[in-house]
XYZ file of C-alpha atoms in Angstrom:
582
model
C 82.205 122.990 112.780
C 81.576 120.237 109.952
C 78.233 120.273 111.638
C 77.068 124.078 111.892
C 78.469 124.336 108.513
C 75.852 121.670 107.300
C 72.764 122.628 109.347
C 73.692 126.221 107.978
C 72.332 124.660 104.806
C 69.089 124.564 106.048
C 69.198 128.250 105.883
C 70.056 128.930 101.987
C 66.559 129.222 101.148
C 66.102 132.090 103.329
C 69.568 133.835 102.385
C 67.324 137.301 101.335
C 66.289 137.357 105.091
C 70.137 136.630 106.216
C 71.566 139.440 103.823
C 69.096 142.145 104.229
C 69.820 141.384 107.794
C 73.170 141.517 107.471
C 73.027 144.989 105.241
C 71.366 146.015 108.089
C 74.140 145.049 110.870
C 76.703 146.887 108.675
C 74.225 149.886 108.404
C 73.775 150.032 112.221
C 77.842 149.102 113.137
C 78.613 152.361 110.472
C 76.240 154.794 112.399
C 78.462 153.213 115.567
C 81.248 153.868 114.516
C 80.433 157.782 113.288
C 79.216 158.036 116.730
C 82.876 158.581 118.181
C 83.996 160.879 115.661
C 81.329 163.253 116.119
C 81.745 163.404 119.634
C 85.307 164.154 118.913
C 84.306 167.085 116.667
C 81.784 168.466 120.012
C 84.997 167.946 122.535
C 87.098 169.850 120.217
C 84.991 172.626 119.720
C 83.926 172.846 123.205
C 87.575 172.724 124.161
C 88.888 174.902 121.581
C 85.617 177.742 122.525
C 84.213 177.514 118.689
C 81.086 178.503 117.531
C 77.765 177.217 119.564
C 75.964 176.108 116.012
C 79.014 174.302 115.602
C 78.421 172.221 118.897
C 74.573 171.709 118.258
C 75.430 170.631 115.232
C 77.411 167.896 116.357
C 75.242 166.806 119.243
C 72.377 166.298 116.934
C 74.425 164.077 114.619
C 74.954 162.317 117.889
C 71.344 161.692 118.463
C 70.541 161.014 115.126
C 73.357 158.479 114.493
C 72.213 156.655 117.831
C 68.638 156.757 116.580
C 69.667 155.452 112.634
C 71.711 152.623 114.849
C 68.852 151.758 116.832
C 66.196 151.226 113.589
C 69.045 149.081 111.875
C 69.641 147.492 114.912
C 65.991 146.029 115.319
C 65.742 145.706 111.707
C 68.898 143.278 112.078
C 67.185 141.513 115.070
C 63.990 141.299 113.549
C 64.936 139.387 109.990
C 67.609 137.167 111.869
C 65.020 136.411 113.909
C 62.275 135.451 111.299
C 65.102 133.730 109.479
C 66.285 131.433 112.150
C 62.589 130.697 113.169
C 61.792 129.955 109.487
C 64.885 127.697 109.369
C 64.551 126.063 112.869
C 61.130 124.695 111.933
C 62.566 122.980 109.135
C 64.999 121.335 110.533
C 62.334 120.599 113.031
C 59.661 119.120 110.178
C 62.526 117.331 108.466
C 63.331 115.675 112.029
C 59.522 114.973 112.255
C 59.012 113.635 108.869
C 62.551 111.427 109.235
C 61.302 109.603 111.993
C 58.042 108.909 110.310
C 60.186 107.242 107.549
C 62.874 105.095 110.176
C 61.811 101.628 110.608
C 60.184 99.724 114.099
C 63.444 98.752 114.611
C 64.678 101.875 115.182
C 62.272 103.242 117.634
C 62.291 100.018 119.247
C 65.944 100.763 119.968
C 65.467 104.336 120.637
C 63.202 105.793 123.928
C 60.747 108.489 123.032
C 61.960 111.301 126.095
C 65.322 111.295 124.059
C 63.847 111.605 120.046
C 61.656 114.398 122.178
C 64.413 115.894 123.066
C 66.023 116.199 120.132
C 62.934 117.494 118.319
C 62.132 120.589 121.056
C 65.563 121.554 122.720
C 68.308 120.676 120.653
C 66.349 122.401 117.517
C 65.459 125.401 120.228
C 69.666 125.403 120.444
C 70.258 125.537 116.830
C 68.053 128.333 116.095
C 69.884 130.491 118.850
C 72.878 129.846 116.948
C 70.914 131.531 113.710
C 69.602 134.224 115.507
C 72.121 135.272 117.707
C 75.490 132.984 117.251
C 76.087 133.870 113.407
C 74.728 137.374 113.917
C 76.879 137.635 117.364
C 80.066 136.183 115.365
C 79.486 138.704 112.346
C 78.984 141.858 114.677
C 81.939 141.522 116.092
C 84.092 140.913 113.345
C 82.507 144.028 111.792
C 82.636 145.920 114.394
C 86.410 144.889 115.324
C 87.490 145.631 112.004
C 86.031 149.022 111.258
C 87.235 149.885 114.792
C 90.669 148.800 114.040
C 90.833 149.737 110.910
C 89.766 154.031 112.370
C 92.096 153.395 115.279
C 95.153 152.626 113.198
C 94.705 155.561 111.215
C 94.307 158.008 114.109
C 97.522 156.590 116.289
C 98.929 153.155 115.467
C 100.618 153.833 119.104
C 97.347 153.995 120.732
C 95.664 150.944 118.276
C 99.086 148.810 119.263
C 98.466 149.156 123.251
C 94.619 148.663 122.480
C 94.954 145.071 120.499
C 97.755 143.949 123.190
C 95.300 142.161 125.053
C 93.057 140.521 121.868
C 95.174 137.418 121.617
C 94.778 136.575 125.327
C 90.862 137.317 124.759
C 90.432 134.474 121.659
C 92.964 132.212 123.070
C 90.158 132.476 126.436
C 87.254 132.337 124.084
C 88.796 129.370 122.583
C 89.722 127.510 125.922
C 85.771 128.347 126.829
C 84.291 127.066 124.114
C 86.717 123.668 124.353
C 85.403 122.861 127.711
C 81.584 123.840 127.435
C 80.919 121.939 124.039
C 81.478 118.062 126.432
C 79.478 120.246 129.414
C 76.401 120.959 127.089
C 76.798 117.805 125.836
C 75.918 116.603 128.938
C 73.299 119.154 129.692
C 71.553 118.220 126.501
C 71.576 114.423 127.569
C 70.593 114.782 131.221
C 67.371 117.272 129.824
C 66.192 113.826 127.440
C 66.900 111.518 130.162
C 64.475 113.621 132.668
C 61.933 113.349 129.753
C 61.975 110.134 129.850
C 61.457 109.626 133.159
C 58.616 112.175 133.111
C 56.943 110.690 130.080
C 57.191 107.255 131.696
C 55.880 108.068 134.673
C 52.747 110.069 133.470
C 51.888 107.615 130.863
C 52.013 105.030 133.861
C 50.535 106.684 136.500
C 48.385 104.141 137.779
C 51.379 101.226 137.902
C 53.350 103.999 140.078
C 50.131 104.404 142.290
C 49.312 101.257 142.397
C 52.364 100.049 144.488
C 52.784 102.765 145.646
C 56.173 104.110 144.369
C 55.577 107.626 144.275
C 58.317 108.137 146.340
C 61.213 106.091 144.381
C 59.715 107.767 141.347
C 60.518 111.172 142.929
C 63.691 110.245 144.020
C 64.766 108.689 140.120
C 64.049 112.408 139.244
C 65.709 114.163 141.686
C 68.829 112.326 140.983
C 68.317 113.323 137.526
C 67.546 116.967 138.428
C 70.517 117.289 140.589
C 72.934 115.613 137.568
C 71.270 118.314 135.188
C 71.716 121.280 137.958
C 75.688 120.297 138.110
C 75.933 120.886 134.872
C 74.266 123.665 134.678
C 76.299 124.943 137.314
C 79.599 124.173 135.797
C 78.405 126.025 132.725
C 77.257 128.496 134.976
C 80.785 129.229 136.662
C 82.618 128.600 133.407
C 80.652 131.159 131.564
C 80.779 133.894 135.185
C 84.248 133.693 135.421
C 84.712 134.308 131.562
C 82.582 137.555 131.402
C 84.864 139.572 134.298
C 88.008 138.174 132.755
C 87.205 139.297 129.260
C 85.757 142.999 131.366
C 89.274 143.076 133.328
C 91.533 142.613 130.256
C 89.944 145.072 128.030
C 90.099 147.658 130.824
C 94.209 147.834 130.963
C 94.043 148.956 127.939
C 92.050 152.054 128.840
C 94.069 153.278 131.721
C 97.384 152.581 129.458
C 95.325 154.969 126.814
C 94.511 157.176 129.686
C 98.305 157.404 130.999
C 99.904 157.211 127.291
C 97.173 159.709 125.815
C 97.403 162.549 128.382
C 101.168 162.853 128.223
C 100.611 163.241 124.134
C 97.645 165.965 125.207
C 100.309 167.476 127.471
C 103.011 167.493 124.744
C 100.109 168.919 122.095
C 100.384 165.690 120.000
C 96.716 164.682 120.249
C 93.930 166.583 121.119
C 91.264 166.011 124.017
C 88.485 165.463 121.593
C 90.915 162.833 119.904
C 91.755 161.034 123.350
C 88.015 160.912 123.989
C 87.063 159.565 120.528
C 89.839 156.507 120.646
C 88.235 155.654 124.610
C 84.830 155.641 123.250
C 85.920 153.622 119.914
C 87.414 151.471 122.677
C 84.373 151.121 124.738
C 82.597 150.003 121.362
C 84.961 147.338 120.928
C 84.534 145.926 124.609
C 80.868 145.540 124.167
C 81.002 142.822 121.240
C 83.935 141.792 123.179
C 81.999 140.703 126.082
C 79.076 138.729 124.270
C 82.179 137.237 122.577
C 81.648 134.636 125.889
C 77.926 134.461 124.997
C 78.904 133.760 121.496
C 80.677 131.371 122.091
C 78.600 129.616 124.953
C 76.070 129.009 121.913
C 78.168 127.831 119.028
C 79.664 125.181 121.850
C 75.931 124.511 122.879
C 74.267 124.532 119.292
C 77.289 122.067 118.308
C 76.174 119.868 120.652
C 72.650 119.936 119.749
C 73.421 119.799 116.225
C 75.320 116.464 116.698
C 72.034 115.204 118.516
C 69.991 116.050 115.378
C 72.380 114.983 112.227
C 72.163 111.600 114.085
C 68.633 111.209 113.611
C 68.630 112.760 109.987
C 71.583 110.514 108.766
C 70.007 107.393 110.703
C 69.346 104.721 107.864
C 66.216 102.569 108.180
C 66.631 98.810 107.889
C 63.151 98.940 105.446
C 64.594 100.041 102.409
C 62.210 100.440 99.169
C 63.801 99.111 95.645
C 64.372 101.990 92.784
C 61.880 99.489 90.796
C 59.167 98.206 93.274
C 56.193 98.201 92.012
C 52.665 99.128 92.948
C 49.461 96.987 93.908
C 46.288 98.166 93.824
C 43.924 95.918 94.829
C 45.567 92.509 95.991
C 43.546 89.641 95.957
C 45.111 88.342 99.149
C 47.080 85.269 98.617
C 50.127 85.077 101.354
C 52.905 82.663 101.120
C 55.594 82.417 103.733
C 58.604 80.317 102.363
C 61.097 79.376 105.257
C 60.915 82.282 106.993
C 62.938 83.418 109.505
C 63.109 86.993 111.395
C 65.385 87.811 114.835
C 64.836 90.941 116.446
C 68.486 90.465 117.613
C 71.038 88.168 117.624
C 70.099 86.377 120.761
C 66.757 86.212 120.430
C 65.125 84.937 116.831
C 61.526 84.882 117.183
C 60.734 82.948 113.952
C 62.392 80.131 112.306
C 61.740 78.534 108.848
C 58.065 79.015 108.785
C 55.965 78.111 105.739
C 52.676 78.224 105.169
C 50.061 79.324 101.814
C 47.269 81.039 102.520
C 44.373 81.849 99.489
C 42.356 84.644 99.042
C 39.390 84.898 101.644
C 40.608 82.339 104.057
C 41.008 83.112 107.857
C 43.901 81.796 109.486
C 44.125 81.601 113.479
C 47.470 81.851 114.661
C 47.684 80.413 118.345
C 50.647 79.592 121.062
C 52.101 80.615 124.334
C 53.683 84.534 124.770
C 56.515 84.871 122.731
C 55.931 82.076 120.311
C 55.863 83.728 117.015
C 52.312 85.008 116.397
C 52.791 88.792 116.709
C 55.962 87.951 114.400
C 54.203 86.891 111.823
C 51.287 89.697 112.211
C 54.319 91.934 111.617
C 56.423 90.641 109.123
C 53.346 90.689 106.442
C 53.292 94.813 106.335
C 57.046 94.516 106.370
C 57.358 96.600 109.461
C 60.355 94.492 110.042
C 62.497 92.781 106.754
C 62.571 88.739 107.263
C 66.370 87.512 108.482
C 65.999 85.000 105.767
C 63.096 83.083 103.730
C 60.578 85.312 101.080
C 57.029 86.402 101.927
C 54.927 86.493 98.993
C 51.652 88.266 98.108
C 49.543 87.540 95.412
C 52.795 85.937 94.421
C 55.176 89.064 94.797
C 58.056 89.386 96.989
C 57.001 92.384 99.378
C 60.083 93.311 99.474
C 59.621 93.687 95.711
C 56.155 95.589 96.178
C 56.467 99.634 97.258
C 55.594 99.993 101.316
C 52.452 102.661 100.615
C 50.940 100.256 98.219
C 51.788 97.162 100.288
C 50.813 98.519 103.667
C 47.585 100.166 101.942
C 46.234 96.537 101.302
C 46.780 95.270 104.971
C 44.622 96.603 107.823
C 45.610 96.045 111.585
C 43.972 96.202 114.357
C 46.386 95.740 117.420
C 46.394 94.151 120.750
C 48.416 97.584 122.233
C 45.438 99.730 120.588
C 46.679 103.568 120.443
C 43.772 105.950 119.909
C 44.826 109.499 119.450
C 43.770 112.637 120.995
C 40.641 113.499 119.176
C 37.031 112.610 118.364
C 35.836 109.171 118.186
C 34.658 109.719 114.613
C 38.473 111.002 113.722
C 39.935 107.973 115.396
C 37.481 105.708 113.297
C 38.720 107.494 110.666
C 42.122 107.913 110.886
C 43.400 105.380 108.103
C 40.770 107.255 105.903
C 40.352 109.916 106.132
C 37.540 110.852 102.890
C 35.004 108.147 104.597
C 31.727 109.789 104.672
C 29.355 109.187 107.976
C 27.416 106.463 106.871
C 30.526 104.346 106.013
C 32.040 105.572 109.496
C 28.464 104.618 110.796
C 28.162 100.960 109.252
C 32.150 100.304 110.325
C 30.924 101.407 114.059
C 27.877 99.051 114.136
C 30.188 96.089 112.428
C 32.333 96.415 115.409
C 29.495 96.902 117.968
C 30.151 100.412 118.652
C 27.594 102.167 117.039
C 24.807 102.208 120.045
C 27.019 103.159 122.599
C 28.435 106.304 120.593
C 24.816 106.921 120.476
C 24.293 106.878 124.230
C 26.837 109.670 124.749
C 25.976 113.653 124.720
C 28.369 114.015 121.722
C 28.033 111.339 119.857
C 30.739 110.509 117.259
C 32.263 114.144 118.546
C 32.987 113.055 121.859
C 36.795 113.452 122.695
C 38.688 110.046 123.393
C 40.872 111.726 125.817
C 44.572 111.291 125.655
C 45.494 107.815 124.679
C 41.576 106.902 124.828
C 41.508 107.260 128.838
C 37.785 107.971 128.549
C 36.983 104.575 126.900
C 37.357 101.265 128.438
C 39.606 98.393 126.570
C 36.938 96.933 124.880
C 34.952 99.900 123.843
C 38.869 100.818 122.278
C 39.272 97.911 121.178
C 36.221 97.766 118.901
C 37.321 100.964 118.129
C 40.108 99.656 116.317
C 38.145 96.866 114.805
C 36.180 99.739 113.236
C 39.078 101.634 112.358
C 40.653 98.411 110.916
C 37.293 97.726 108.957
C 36.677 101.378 107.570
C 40.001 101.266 105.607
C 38.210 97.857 103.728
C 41.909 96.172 103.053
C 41.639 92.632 100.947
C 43.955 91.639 103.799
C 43.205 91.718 107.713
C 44.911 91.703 110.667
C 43.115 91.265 113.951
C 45.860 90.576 117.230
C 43.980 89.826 119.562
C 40.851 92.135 119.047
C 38.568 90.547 121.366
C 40.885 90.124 124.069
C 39.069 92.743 126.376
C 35.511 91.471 125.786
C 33.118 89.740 127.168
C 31.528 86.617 126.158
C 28.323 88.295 125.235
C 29.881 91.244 123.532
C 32.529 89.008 121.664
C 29.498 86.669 120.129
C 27.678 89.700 118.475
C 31.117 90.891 117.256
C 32.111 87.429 116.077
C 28.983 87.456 114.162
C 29.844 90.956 112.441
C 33.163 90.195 111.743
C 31.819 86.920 109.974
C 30.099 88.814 107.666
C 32.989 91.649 107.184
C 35.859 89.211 107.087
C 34.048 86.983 104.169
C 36.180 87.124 100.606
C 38.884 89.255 102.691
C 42.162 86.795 103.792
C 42.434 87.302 107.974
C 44.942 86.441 110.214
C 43.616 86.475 113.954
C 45.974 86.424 116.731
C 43.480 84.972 119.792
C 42.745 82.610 122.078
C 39.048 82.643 121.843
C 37.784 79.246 120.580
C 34.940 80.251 118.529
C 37.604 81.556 116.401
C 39.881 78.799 116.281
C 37.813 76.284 115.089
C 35.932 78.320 112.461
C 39.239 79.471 110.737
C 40.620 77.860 107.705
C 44.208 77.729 108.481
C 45.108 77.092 111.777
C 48.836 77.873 112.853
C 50.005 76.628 116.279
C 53.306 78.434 117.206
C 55.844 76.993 119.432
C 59.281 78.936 120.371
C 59.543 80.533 116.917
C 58.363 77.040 114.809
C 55.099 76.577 113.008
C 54.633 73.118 114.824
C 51.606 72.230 113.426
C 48.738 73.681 110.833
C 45.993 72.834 109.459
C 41.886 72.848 110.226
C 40.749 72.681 113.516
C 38.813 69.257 112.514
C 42.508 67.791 111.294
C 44.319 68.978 113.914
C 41.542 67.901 117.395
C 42.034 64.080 116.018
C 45.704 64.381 116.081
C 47.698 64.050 120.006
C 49.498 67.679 119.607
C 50.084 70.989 121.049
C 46.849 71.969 119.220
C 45.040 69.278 120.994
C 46.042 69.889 124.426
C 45.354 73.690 123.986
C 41.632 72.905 122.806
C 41.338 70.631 125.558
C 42.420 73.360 128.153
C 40.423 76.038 126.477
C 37.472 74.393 126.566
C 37.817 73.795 130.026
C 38.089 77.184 130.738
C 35.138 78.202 128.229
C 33.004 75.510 130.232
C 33.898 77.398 133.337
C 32.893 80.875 132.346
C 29.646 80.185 130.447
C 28.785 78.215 134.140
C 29.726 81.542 135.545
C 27.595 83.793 133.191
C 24.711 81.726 134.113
């Protein structure tokens, strides 16, 4: 309850909806309950022979109490409705913007089918619980007790064989709820684990078709699917055999009224109208009776969901920004690592007591095998992830001393897994900013090459990327990002790996745009290409997490290193394909 209780906070803001809702439950539950008593005056007078006005009369306050009941009825609906929807999206948006704010290592801990999850059903769960679980609680506790309440003044007898049965009713709504909340749970669980599988699977589509696994795929989902329909059927017979039960029980009591009543209409005790009005205050109180099993199918549900969420929104990101950090404009783009070290767990540390200055305008080349370092480093300078141990300095600041925005402003990246979003090609070039005009979107295209093949298409800059850029191949999206990187004009760049998926051709007239672009801007390239390497200022060759050597690329040839033994083999292999262009 600890939980509803606080996701019922989200709701304060909206407590006019909730009450005038509310007014409007105890509106329609008092036309309700005058319903009975007028049909008790219309038995009474039919029985009795009175006066025909007398029984229009009271067959038109029938109608028009069922007709006042329905209007507050839908009112009720309506505004708990527009009040759960209002608070549902945000708890949603709050969900959203708290996973914007949670650090890599978070989501690299965390798969995206389950924070999907979370963020569509469980929220769809909670606002059920606004709608209809409060309102369904509150109905029947209003109901109950103006029903009681009549009943015990017209014949405590009658009210005392009525409520026999209401302790066996909660102490069965009780039991239900015990054993659904662990089966929706599960239900909730089993529904993120099949997104997963189905996000997987679509975003690799061509890995399951290329060897052909279609058919394991299937199978991983079925077994899924089946887990999910147990559950569902558990829930399913839990919640069937609760509805007849709660039916059965509140039936005795209506043959014990029928038996008990008509011996007090024999011995002129109570009257036929009197007998009929306690059955049909009866039959009112079984209705809210019954969806007191739907009631309670949704609290146990909605607590389970609500668990899901307050995980995510008490989650605490490793990143966290000082009280006093202070902002940087425009850095000039020094970078000093000082013994740095970073593990992205305990048994694997990726970087160990690295140290290197780097001054404004210089491009450094950071090279080595997978897994050396070099996308460490690439990542530790934006403070996506906080160093194990050692400072990073810019312009001479701690970052951790500098706010993220500001930091994060003066760093552009262009990344080796390039993500392009479902859009235009001119909002994808434009995504990290967003006020560019055309000719600055224009001269960052033709920087990164890009510019006369936008041309060639129908739509230009409009053309749609297609989801995840499917309609562009990876170097066309990878100069992409080079002119997304660019537009943003950061005093510090990061390129990993940017001409990976280009040829030689290509990557010369790019080379020669970036030298112009890159000059009084400090880079950091993550490559392999050698026209890089020995251009750069700062070379950094990266072995198993250590900085094993540095320096320039004339320094470094003359020595008998790692860096030598790398140029030797690249230039092998750039001898090779320049034979092959020819």
């Amino acid at each position: 309850m600890i939980t509803l209780v606080r996701l019922t906070g989200f709701a304060k803001k909206y407590w006019i909806w909730l009450l005038t809702a509310f007014i409007c439950l105890l509106t329609s539950t008092v036309f309700a309950v005058a319903t009975p008593w007028f049909l008790q005056r219309a038995v009474d007078t039919a029985y009795n022979r009175g006066n025909s006005s007398d029984l229009i009369f009271w067959a038109v306050a029938v109608i028009g109490a069922s007709i006042f009941r329905g209007i507050f009825a839908y009112g009720q609906s309506y505004l708990s409705e527009v009040a759960s929807q209002k608070t549902a999206y945000d708890i949603r948006n709050s969900l959203y913007d708290r996973l914007q704010r949670l650090c890599f290592s978070y989501h690299d801990t965390n798969q995206t089918g389950q924070l999907m999850s979370r963020a569509t059903a469980d929220v769809e769960a909670v606002r059920m619980y606004f709608s209809m679980g409060i309102i369904g609680l509150l109905q029947y506790v209003a109901l109950s007790a103006g029903i009681i309440t009549i009943l015990a003044i017209l014949n405590w007898k009658l009210t005392l064989i009525s409520l026999a049965v209401l302790p066996i009713i909660a102490t069965i709504a009780i039991l239900l709820s015990k054993h659904l909340r662990p089966i929706w749970t599960g239900i909730q669980q089993l529904i993120a684990k099949l997104g997963i599988i189905l996000e997987e699977n679509l975003t690799g589509v061509v890995v399951v078709k290329a060897f052909s696994r279609q058919k394991d795929e299937s199978r991983k989902f079925d077994s899924q699917a089946t887990a999910l329909y147990s559950q569902q059927q558990a829930r399913a017979r839990l919640f069937a055999f609760n509805m007849p039960i709660m039916v059965m029980l509140m039936t005795i009591p209506t043959a014990l009224i029928l038996w008990y009543g008509g011996r007090q209409i024999i011995g002129n005790t109570l009257t036929p109208g009197q007998l009929t009005q306690f059955i049909f205050y009866l039959g009112l109180l079984i209705m809210p009776t019954r969806r007191l099993g739907f009631v309670t199918n949704i609290f146990s549900r909605a607590t389970s969901a609500g668990q899901r969420i307050t995980e995510i929104l008490d989650a605490e990101s490793s990143i966290k920004e000082k009280p006093d950090a202070v902002n940087i404009a425009d850095a000039k783009g020094s970078v000093a690592f000082s013994n740095v070290s970073f593990k992205y767990n305990a048994l694997s540390p990726a970087l160990k007591k690295a140290s290197f200055k780097v001054q404004p305008g210089q491009t450094v080349a950071l090279i080595g095998a997978s897994g050396s370092g070099k996308s460490t480093i690439a990542n530790l300078i934006p403070r996506f992830y906080d160093v194990s141990s050692g400072i990073i300095k810019i312009d001479g600041i701690d970052i951790r001393d500098i706010t993220l925005s500001s930091l994060r402003s003066n760093v552009g990246i262009a990344q080796q897994d390039i993500f392009l979003f479902s859009a235009s090609i001119r909002d994808n070039i434009a995504y990290g900013s967003i006020d560019a005009t055309e000719e600055q979107i224009i001269n960052a295209s033709k920087a990164a090459h890009l510019h006369e093949f936008i041309e060639s298409l129908p739509q230009g800059y409009k053309t749609w990327v297609g989801e995840r850029g499917v309609n562009l191949s990876g170097g066309e999206k990878q100069r992409l990002s080079i002119a997304r990187t660019l537009l943003v004009n950061t005093p510090i760049l990061i390129l990993d790996d940017s001409t990976s998926s280009v040829d030689i051709k290509t990557e010369h007239i790019i080379l020669e745009a970036l030298n112009q672009l890159i000059r009084g801007r400090t880079t950091f390239i993550i490559t392999h290409r050698l026209p890089i390497i020995k251009n750069a200022d700062l070379i950094l060759v990266l072995e198993n997490g250590h900085i094993v050597e540095q320096g320039k690329h004339a320094e470094l040839v003359g020595g008998n290193g790692m860096y030598k033994r790398i140029y030797e083999s690249q230039l092998t292999m750039l001898q090779g394909e320049e034979k092959d262009s020819l």
